[in-house]
Short mmCIF file of C-alpha atoms in Angstrom, two decimals:
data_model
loop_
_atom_site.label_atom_id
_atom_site.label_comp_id
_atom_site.label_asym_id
_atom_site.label_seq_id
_atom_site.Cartn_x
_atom_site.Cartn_y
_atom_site.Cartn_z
CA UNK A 1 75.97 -65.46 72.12
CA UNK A 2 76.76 -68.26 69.58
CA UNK A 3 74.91 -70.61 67.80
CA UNK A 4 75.61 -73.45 70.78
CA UNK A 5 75.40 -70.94 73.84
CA UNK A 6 71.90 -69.91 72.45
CA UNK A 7 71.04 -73.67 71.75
CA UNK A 8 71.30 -74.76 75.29
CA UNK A 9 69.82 -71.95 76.55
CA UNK A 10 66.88 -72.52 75.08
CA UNK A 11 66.83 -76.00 76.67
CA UNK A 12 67.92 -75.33 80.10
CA UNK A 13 65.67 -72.11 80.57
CA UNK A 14 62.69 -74.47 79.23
CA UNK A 15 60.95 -75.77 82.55
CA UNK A 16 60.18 -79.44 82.95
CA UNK A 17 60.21 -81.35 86.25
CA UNK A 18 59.18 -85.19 86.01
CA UNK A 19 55.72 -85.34 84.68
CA UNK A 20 55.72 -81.78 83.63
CA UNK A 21 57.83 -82.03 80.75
CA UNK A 22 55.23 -80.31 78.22
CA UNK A 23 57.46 -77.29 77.91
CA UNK A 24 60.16 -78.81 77.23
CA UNK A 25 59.37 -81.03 74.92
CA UNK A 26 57.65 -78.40 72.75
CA UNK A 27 61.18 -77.15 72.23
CA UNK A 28 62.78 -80.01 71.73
CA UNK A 29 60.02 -81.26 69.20
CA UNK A 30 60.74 -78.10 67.09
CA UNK A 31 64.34 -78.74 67.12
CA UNK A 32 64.15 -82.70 66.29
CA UNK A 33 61.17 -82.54 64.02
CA UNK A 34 63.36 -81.99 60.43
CA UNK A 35 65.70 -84.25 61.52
CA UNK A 36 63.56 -87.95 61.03
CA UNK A 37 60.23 -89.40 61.34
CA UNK A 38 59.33 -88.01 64.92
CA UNK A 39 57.07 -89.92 67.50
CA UNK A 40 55.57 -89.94 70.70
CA UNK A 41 55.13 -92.44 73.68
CA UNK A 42 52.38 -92.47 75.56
CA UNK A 43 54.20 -91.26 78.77
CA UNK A 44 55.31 -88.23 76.59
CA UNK A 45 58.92 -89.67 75.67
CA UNK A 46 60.08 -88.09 72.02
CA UNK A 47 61.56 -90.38 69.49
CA UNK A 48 63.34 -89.53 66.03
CA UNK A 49 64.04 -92.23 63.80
CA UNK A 50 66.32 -91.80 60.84
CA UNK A 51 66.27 -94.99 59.05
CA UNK A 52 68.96 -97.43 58.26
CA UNK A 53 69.88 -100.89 57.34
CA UNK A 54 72.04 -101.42 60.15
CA UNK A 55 70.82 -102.49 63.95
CA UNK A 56 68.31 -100.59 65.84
CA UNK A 57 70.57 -97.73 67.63
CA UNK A 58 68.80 -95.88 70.57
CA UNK A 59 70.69 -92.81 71.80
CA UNK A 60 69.58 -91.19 75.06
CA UNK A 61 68.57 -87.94 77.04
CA UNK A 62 66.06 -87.43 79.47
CA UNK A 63 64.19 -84.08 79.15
CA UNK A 64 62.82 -83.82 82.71
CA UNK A 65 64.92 -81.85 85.41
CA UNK A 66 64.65 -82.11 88.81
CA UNK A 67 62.39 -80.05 90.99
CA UNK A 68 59.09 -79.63 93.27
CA UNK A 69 55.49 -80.28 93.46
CA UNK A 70 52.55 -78.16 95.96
CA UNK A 71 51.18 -80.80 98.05
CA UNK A 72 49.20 -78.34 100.71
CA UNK A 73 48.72 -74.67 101.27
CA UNK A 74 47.98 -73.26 104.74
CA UNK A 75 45.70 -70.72 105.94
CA UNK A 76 48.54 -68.01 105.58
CA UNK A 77 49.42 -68.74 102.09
CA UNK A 78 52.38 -70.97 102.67
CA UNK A 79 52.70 -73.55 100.29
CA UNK A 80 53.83 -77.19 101.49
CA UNK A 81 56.08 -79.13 98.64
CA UNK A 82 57.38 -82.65 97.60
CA UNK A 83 60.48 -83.50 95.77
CA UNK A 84 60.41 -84.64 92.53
CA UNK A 85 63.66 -86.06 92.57
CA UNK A 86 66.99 -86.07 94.27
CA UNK A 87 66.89 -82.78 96.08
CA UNK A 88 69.79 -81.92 98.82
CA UNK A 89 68.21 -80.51 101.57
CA UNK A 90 70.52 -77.91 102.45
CA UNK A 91 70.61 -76.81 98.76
CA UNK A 92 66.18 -75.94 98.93
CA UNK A 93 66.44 -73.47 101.26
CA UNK A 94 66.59 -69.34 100.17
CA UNK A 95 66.18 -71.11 96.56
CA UNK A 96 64.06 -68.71 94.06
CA UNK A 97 61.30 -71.03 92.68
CA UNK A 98 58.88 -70.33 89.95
CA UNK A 99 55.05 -72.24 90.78
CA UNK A 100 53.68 -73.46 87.54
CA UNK A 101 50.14 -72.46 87.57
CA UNK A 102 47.14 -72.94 84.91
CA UNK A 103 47.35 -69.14 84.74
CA UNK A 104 50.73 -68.76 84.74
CA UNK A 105 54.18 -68.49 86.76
CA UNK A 106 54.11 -67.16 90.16
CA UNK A 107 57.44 -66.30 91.83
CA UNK A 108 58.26 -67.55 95.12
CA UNK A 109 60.98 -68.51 97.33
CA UNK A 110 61.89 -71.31 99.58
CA UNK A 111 62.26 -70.59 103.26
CA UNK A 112 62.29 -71.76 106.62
CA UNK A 113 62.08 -70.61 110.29
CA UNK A 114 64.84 -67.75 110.46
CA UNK A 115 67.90 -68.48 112.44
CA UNK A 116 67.30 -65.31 115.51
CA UNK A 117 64.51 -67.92 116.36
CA UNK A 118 66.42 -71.23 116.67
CA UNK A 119 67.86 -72.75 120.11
CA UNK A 120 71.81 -73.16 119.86
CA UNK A 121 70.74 -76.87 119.08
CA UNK A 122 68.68 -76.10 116.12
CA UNK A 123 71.33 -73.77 114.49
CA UNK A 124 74.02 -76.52 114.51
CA UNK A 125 71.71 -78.90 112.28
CA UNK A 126 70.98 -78.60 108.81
CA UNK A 127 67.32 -77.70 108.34
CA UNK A 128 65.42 -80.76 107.36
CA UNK A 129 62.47 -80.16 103.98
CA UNK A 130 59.79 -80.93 105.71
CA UNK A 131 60.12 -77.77 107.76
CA UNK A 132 60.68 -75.29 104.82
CA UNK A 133 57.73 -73.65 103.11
CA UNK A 134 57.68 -71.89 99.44
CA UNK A 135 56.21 -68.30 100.03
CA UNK A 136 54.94 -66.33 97.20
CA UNK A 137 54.28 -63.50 99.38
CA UNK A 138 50.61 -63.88 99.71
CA UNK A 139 48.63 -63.37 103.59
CA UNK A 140 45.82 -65.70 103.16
CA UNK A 141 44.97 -69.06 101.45
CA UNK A 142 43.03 -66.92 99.55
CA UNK A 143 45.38 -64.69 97.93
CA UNK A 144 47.57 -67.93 96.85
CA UNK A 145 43.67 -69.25 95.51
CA UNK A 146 43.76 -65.57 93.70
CA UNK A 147 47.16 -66.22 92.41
CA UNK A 148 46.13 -69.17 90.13
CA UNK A 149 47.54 -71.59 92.79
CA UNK A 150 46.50 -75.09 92.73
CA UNK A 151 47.79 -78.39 95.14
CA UNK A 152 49.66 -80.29 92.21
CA UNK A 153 51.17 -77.70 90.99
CA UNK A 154 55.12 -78.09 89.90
CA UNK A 155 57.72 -75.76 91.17
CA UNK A 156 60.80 -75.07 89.36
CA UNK A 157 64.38 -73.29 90.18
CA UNK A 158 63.97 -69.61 88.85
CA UNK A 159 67.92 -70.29 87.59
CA UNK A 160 68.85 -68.38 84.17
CA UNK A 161 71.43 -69.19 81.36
CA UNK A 162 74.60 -67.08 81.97
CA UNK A 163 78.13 -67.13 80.02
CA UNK A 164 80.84 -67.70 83.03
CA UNK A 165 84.54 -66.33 83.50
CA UNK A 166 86.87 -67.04 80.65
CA UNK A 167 83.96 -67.53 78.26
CA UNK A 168 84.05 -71.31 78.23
CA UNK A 169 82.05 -72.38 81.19
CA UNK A 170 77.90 -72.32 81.45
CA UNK A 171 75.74 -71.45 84.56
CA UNK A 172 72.08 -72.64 84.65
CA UNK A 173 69.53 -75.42 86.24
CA UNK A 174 68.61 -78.36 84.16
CA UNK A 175 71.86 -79.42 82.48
CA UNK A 176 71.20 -82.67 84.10
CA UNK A 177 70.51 -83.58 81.84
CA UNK A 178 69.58 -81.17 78.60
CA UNK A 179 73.38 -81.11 77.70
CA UNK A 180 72.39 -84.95 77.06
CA UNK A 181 69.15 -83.93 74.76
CA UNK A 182 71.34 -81.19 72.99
CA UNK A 183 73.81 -84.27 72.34
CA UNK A 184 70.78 -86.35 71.08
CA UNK A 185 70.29 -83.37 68.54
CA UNK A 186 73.63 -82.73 67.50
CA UNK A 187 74.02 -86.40 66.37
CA UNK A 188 71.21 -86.54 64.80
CA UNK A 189 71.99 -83.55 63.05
CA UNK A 190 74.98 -84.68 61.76
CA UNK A 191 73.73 -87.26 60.32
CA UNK A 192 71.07 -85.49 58.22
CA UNK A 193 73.98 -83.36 56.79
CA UNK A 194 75.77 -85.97 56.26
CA UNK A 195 73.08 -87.65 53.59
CA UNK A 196 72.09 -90.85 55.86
CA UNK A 197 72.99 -93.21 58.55
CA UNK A 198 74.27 -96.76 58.46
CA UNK A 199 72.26 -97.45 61.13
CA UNK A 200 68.51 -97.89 61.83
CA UNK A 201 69.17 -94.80 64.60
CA UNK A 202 66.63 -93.62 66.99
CA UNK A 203 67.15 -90.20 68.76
CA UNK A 204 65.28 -90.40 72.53
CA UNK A 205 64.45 -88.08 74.65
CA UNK A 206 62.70 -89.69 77.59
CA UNK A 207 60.20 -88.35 80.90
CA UNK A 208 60.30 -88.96 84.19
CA UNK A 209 64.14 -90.12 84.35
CA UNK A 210 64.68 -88.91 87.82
CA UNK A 211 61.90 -90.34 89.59
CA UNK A 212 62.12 -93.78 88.33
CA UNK A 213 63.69 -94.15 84.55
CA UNK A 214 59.94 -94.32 83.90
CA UNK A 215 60.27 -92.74 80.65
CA UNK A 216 63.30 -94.85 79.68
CA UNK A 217 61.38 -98.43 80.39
CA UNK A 218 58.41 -97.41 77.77
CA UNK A 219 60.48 -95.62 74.78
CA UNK A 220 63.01 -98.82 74.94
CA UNK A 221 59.39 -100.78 74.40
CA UNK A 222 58.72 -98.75 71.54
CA UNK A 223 62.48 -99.21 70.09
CA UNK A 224 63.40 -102.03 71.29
CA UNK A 225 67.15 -101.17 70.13
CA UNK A 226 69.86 -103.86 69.68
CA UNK A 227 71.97 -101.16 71.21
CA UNK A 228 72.21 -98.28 73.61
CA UNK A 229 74.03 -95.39 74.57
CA UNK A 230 72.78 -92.95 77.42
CA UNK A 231 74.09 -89.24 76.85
CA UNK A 232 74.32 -87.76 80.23
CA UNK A 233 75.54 -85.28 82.70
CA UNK A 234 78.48 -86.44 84.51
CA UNK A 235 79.80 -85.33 87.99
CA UNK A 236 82.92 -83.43 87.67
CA UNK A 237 85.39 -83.64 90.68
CA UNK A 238 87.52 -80.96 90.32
CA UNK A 239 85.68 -79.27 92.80
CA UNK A 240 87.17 -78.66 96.74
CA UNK A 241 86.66 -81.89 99.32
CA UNK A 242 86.59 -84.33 96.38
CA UNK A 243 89.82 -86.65 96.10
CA UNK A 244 91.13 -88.29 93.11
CA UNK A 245 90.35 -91.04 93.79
CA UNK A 246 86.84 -90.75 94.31
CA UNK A 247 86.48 -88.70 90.89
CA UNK A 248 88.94 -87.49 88.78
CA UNK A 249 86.89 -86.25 85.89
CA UNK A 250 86.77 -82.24 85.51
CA UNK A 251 85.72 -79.69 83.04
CA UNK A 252 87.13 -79.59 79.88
CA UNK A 253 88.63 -82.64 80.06
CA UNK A 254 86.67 -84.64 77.58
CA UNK A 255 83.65 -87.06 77.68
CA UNK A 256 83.50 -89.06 80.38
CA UNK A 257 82.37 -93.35 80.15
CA UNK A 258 80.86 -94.38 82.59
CA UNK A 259 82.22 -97.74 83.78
CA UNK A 260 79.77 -98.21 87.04
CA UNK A 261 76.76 -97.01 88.62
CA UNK A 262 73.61 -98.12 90.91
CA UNK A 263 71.89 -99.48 88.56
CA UNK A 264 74.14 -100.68 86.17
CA UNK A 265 78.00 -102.36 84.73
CA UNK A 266 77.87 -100.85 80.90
CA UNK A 267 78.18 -103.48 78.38
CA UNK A 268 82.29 -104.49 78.60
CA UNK A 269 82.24 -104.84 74.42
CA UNK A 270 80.60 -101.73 73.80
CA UNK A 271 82.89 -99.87 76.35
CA UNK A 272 85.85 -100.77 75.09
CA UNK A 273 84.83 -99.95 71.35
CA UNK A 274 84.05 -96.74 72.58
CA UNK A 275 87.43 -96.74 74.43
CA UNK A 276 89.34 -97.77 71.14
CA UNK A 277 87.18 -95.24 69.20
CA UNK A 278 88.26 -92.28 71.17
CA UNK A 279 91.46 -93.54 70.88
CA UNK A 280 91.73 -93.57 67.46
CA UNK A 281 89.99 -90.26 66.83
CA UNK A 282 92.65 -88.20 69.11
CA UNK A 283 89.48 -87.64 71.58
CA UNK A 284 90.40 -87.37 75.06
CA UNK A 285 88.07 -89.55 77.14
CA UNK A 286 87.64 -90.07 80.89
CA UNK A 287 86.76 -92.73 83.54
CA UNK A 288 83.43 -92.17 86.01
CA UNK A 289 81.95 -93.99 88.95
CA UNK A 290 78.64 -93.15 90.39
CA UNK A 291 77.91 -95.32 92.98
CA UNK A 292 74.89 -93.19 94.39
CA UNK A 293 72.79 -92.76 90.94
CA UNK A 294 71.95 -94.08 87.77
CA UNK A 295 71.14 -93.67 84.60
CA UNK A 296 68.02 -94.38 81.63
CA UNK A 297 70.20 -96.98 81.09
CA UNK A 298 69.43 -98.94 84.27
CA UNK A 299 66.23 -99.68 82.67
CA UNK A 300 67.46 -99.54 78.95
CA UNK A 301 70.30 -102.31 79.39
CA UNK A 302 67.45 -105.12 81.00
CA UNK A 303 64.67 -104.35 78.13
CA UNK A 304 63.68 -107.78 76.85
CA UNK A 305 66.61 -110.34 76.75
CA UNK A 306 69.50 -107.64 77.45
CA UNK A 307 70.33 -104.28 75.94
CA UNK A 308 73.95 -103.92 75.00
CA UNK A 309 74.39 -99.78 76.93
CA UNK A 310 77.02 -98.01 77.77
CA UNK A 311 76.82 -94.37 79.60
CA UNK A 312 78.95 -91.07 78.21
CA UNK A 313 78.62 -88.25 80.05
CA UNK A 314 79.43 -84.12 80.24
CA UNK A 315 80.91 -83.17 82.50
CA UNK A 316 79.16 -80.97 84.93
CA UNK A 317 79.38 -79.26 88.32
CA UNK A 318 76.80 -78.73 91.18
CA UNK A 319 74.65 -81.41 89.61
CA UNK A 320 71.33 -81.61 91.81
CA UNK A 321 71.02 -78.61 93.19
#
């Protein structure tokens, strides 16, 4: 394993589901610490700056992953769960989950009333989250109790790093968005070899971006950047039952800019210096939509008067699930 397979496996193996993120981070603070003066937020956001004379630069990640949170346990042991953000449904169920406990991980896995059970009727619909369970194999509510299990408690995709076929492509849970942080790194990185940085540029990598871009609206407080750019996970579309023209970005195809999502148009300058940028470099760039999502920078780009952001993303497969 190389230098970059073993760098983003240590990132997407690290667990951290919105408000969680203290594993996480701890790996990320190790890795961003010798890079620039490092700082904290009081919602747990990291920030690196590396000084310059230049405008305030803010470049993006979010740390936190998507996953779940123990809201009940029954008298059987069953646990009852939450989102913490945008699960599928039909991509929960049969999922091996890892509970975060204060003594530790327990292993568990998602499940549901077994089809040999369901009416004709209840086969032919997809089963709904609020009727699936997370079992960890205990009898009793007081074997999960025994088990270090607590309501509150975050769950987390048991999902390991793995080299694919050809030995180019990546398998594992979190790269929405950790490829983004190990971007955030990389820069930075760069720029310490390089002996400085034009501009005043501040490394982020926020909380709590997929239940609210709560960690982007405080760490572009503590910036307040002239400009932005969000590094991201991007949907790929190469993928069956997606047409061209609803995505035509795919894997190995370059970067992808972002010119539209939910919560916000990127800044039309900044695009298109990114645009002419890539151009002149030789680096192939593509075009992305996301109509159903965001991004930090839907908080980022309407910090105080107006944040010039734009949005370039990896792209990735099976995002969200």
């Amino acid at each position: 394993m190389d230098q970059t397979e073993q760098f983003l496996k240590s990132l997407t193996e690290a667990h951290g589901v919105p408000g969680y993120e203290t594993e996480v981070r701890a790996v990320l603070r190790e890795f961003m610490a010798p890079l620039g003066d490092l700082t904290q937020d009081k919602l747990g956001s990291l920030i690196c700056r590396r000084p310059g004379s230049g405008p305030r630069v803010m470049l993006v990640g979010h740390m936190d992953e998507i996953g779940l949170i123990v809201t009940h346990v029954d008298d059987n042991g069953f646990l009852k769960f939450l989102q913490l953000g945008g699960w599928w449904d039909q991509t929960l169920l049969s999922q091996r989950v890892l509970v975060k406990t204060h003594r530790g991980d327990v292993v568990g896995v998602v499940g549901a009333k077994p089809p040999h059970l369901l009416s004709p009727d209840e086969r032919a619909k997809m089963v709904d989250k609020k009727d699936m369970y997370i079992d960890i194999g205990a009898t009793s509510k007081a074997d999960t109790e025994a088990a270090g299990v607590r309501v509150g408690d975050p769950v987390v995709p048991d999902s390991a790093f793995a080299l694919m076929a050809g030995g180019r492509t990546y398998l594992s849970k979190a790269f929405d968005n950790r490829v983004g942080c190990a971007v955030v790194v990389d820069v930075l990185r760069r720029f310490a070899a390089g002996g400085g940085n034009p501009n005043d540029l501040y490394g982020v990598q926020t909380v709590m971006e997929e239940v609210g871009l709560r960690g982007a609206t405080t760490s572009a407080r503590a910036v307040d950047p002239h400009v932005a750019i969000i590094l991201e996970a991007d949907i790929a579309g190469d993928v069956p039952g997606i047409k061209k023209e609803q995505s035509s970005v795919r894997l190995g195809g370059g970067p992808a800019l972002s010119v539209f999502d939910a919560r916000m148009i990127p800044n039309v300058a900044l695009r298109r210096l990114v645009i002419d940028t890539a151009a002149a470099e030789g680096i192939p760039l593509q075009f992305s939509n996301m109509p159903g999502g965001a991004t930090d920078g839907g908080a980022i780009h309407m910090h105080g008067i107006g944040v010039p952001t734009v949005a370039i993303g990896v792209p990735s497969r099976h995002i969200h699930s």
